[in-house]
PDB file of C-alpha atoms in Angstrom:
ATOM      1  CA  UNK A   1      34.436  51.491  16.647  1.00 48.00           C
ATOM      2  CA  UNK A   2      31.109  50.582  16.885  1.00 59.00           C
ATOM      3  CA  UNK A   3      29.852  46.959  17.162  1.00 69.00           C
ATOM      4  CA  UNK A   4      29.994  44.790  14.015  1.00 77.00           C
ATOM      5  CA  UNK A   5      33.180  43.688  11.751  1.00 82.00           C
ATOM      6  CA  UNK A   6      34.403  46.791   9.696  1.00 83.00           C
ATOM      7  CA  UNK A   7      36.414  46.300   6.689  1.00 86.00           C
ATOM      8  CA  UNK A   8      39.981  48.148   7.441  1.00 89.00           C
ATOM      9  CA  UNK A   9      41.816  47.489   4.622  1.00 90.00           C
ATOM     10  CA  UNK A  10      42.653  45.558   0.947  1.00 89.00           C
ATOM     11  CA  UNK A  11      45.278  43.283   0.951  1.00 91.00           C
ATOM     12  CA  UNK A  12      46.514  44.771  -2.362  1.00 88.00           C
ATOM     13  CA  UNK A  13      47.528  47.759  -0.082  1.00 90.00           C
ATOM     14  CA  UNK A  14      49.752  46.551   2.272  1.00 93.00           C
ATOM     15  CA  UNK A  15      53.635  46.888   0.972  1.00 92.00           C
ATOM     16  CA  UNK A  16      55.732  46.391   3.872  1.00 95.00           C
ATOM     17  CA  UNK A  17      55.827  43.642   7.346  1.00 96.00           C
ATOM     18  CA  UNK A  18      54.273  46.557   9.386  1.00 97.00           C
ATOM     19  CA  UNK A  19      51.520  48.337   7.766  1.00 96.00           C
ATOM     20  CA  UNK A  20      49.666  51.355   9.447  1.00 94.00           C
ATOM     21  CA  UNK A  21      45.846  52.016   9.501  1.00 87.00           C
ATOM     22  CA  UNK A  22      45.267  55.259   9.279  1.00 64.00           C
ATOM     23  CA  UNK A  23      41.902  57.017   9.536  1.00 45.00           C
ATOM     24  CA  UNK A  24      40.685  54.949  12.357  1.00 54.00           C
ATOM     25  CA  UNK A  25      39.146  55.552  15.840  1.00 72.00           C
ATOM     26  CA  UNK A  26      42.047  53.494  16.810  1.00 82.00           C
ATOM     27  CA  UNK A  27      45.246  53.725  15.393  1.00 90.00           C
ATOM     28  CA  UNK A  28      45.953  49.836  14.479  1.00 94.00           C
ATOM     29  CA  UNK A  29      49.002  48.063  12.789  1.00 96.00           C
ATOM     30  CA  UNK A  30      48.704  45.017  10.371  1.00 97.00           C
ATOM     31  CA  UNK A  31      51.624  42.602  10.550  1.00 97.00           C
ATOM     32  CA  UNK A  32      52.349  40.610   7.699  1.00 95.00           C
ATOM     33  CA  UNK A  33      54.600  37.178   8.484  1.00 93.00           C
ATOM     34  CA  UNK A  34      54.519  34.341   5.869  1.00 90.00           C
ATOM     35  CA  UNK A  35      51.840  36.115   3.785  1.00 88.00           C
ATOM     36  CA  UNK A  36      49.955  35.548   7.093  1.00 94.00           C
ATOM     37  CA  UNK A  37      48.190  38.674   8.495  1.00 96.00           C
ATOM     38  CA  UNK A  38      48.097  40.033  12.284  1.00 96.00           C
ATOM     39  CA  UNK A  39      46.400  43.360  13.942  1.00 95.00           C
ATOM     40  CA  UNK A  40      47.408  44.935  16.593  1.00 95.00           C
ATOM     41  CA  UNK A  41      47.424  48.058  18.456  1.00 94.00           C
ATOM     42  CA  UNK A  42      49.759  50.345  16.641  1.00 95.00           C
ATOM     43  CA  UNK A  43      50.281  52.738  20.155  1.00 94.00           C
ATOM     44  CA  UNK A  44      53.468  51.037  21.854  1.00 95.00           C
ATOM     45  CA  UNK A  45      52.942  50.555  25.622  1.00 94.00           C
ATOM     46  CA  UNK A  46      55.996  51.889  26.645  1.00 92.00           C
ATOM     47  CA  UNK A  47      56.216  55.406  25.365  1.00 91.00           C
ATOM     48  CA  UNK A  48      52.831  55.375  22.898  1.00 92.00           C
ATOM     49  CA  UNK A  49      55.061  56.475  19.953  1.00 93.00           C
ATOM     50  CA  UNK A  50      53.497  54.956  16.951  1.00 94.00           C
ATOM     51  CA  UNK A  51      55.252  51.581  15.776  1.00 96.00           C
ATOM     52  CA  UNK A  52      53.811  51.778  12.380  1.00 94.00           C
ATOM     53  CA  UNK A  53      56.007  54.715  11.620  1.00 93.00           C
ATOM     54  CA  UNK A  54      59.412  53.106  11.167  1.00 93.00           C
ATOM     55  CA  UNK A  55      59.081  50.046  13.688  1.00 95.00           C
ATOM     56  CA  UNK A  56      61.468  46.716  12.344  1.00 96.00           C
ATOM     57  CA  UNK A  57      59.425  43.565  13.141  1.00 97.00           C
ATOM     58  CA  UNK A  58      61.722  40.335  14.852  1.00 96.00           C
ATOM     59  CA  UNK A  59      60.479  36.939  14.701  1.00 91.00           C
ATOM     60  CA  UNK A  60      58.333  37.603  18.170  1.00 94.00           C
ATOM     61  CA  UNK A  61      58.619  41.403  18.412  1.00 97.00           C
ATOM     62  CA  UNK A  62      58.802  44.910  17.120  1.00 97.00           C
ATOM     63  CA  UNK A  63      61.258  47.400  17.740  1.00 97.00           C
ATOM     64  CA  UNK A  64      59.788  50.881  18.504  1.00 95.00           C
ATOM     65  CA  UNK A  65      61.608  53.136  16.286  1.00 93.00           C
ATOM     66  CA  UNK A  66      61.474  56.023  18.847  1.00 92.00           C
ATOM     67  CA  UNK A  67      62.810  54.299  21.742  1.00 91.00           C
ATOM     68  CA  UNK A  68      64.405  50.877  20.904  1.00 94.00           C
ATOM     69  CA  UNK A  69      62.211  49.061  23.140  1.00 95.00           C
ATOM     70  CA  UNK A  70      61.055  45.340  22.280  1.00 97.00           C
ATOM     71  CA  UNK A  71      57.442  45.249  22.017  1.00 97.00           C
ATOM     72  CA  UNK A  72      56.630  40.970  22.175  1.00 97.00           C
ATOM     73  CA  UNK A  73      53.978  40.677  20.128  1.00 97.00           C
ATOM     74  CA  UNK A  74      51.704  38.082  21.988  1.00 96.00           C
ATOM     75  CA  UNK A  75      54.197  37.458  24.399  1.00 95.00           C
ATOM     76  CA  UNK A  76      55.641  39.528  26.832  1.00 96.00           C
ATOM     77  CA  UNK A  77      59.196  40.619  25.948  1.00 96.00           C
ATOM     78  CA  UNK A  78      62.459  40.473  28.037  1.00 94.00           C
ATOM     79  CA  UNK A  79      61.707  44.060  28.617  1.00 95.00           C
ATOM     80  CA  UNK A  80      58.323  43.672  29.267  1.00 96.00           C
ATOM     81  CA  UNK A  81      56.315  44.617  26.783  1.00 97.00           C
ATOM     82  CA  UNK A  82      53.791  43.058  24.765  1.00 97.00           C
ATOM     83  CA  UNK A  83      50.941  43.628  22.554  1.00 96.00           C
ATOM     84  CA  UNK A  84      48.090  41.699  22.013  1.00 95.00           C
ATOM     85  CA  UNK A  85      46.345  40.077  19.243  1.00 94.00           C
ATOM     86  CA  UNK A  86      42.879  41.906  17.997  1.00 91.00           C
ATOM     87  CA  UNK A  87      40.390  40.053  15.695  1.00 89.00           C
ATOM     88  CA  UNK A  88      41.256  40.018  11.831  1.00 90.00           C
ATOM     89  CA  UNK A  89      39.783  38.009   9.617  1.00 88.00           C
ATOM     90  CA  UNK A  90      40.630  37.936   5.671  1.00 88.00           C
ATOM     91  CA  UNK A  91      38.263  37.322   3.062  1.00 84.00           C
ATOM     92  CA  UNK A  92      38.204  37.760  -0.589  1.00 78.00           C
ATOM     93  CA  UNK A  93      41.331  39.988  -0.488  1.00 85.00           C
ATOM     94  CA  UNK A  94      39.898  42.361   2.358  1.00 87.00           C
ATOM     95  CA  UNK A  95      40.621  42.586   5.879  1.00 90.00           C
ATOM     96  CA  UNK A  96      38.245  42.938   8.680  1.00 88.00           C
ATOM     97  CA  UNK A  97      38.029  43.508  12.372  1.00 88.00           C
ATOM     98  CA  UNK A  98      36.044  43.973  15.480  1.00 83.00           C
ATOM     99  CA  UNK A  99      36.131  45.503  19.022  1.00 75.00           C
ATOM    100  CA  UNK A 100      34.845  40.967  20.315  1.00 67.00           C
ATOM    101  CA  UNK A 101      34.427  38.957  17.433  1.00 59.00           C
ATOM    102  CA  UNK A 102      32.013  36.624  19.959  1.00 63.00           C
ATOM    103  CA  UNK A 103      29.691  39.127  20.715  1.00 59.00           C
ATOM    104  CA  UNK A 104      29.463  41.313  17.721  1.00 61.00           C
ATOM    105  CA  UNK A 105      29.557  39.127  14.453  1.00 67.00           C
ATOM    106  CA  UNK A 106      25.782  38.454  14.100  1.00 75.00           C
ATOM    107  CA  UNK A 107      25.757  35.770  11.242  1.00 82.00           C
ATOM    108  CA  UNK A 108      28.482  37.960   9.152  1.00 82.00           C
ATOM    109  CA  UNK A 109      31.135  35.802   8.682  1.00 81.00           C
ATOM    110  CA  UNK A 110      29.183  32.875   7.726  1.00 85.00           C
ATOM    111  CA  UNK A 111      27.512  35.008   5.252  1.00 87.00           C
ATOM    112  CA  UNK A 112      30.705  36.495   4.179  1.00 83.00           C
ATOM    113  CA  UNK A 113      32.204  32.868   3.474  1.00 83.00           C
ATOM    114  CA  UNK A 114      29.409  31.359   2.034  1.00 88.00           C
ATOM    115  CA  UNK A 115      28.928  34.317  -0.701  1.00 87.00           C
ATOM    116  CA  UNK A 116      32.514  34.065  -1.317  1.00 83.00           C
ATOM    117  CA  UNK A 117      32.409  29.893  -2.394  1.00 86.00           C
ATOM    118  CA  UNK A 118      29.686  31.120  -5.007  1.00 89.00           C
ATOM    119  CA  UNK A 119      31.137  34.695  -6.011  1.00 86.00           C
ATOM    120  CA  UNK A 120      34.136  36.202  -6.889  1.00 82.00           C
ATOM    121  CA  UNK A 121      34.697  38.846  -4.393  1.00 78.00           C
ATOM    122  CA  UNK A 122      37.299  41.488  -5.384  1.00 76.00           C
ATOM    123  CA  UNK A 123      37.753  44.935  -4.116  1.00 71.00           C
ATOM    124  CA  UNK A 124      35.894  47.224  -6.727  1.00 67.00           C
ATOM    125  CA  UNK A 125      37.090  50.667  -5.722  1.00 69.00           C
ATOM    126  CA  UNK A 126      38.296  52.516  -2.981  1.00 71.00           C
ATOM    127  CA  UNK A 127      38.273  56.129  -2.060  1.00 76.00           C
ATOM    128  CA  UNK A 128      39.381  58.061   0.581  1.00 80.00           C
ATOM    129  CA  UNK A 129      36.845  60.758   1.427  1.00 85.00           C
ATOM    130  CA  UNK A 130      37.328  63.577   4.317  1.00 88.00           C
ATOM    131  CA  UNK A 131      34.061  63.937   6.328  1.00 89.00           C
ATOM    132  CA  UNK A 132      32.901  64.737   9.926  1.00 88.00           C
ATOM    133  CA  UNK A 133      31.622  62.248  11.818  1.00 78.00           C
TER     134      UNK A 133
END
C-alpha cells in the first residue's frame, strides 16, 4: 500500500468473526468481536497458511486451520505466537486502513468525521474490477 488511508471494505460485507480481504497488496483479516472490528495480518507466523481460510477465533486467539497453532491476537500465545493490531478505523459503514496512521492521515479523518455529522454516508456501489496495476 501506498501512503494514505484506503477504504478495504463495507461493513455490510463481512458475514462471519474472521473475514478475509482479498485483492490486497497484503493479504489482511478483519475480526469482528462484539460488533467491534479488528485488522490484522491474515499470514499466520508460524507456518504463513492463511487464517482467513477456515481459522476459529477464541476469546484472545485464532486457531490456524492448517496447523492447530494458537495465534494470540495482541498478545503472545502459550505457544508463542501473536499477531498484531494494524490501523482500522470505521466510518459511515466502511472500513479503512493504513501502513502508520501518524504519519500518513493528512487531515483525512477529521474530514471524514466531520462530513459524516452533516451527511449521510452510505456505501453507493461496489464493483470488483480485474486490472493491472
Amino acid at each position: 500500500m501506498k501512503n494514505g488511508w484506503y477504504q478495504i471494505e463495507f461493513e455490510k460485507n463481512i458475514n462471519s468473526d474472521i473475514h478475509l480481504c482479498r485483492g490486497r497488496e497484503q493479504q489482511l483479516i478483519i475480526v469482528k468481536k462484539q460488533e467491534v472490528f479488528f485488522l490484522y495480518n491474515a499470514i499466520c507466523p508460524h507456518r504463513c497458511a492463511n487464517l482467513g481460510v477456515g481459522g476459529q477465533l477464541h476469546e484472545s486467539y485464532i486457531q490456524c486451520p492448517f496447523h492447530g497453532c494458537k495465534i494470540g491476537l495482541d498478545t503472545i500465545s502459550d505457544e508463542g505466537y501473536i499477531l498484531r493490531q494494524l490501523p482500522l478505523v470505521r466510518e459511515g459503514e466502511m472500513l479503512f486502513t493504513t501502513k502508520n496512521q501518524e504519519d500518513n492521515d493528512r487531515g483525512f479523518l477529521q474530514y471524514f468525521k466531520n462530513l459524516s455529522k452533516s451527511h449521510f454516508i452510505i456505501p453507493g456501489f461496489e464493483m470488483e474490477v480485474k486490472v493491472k496495476p
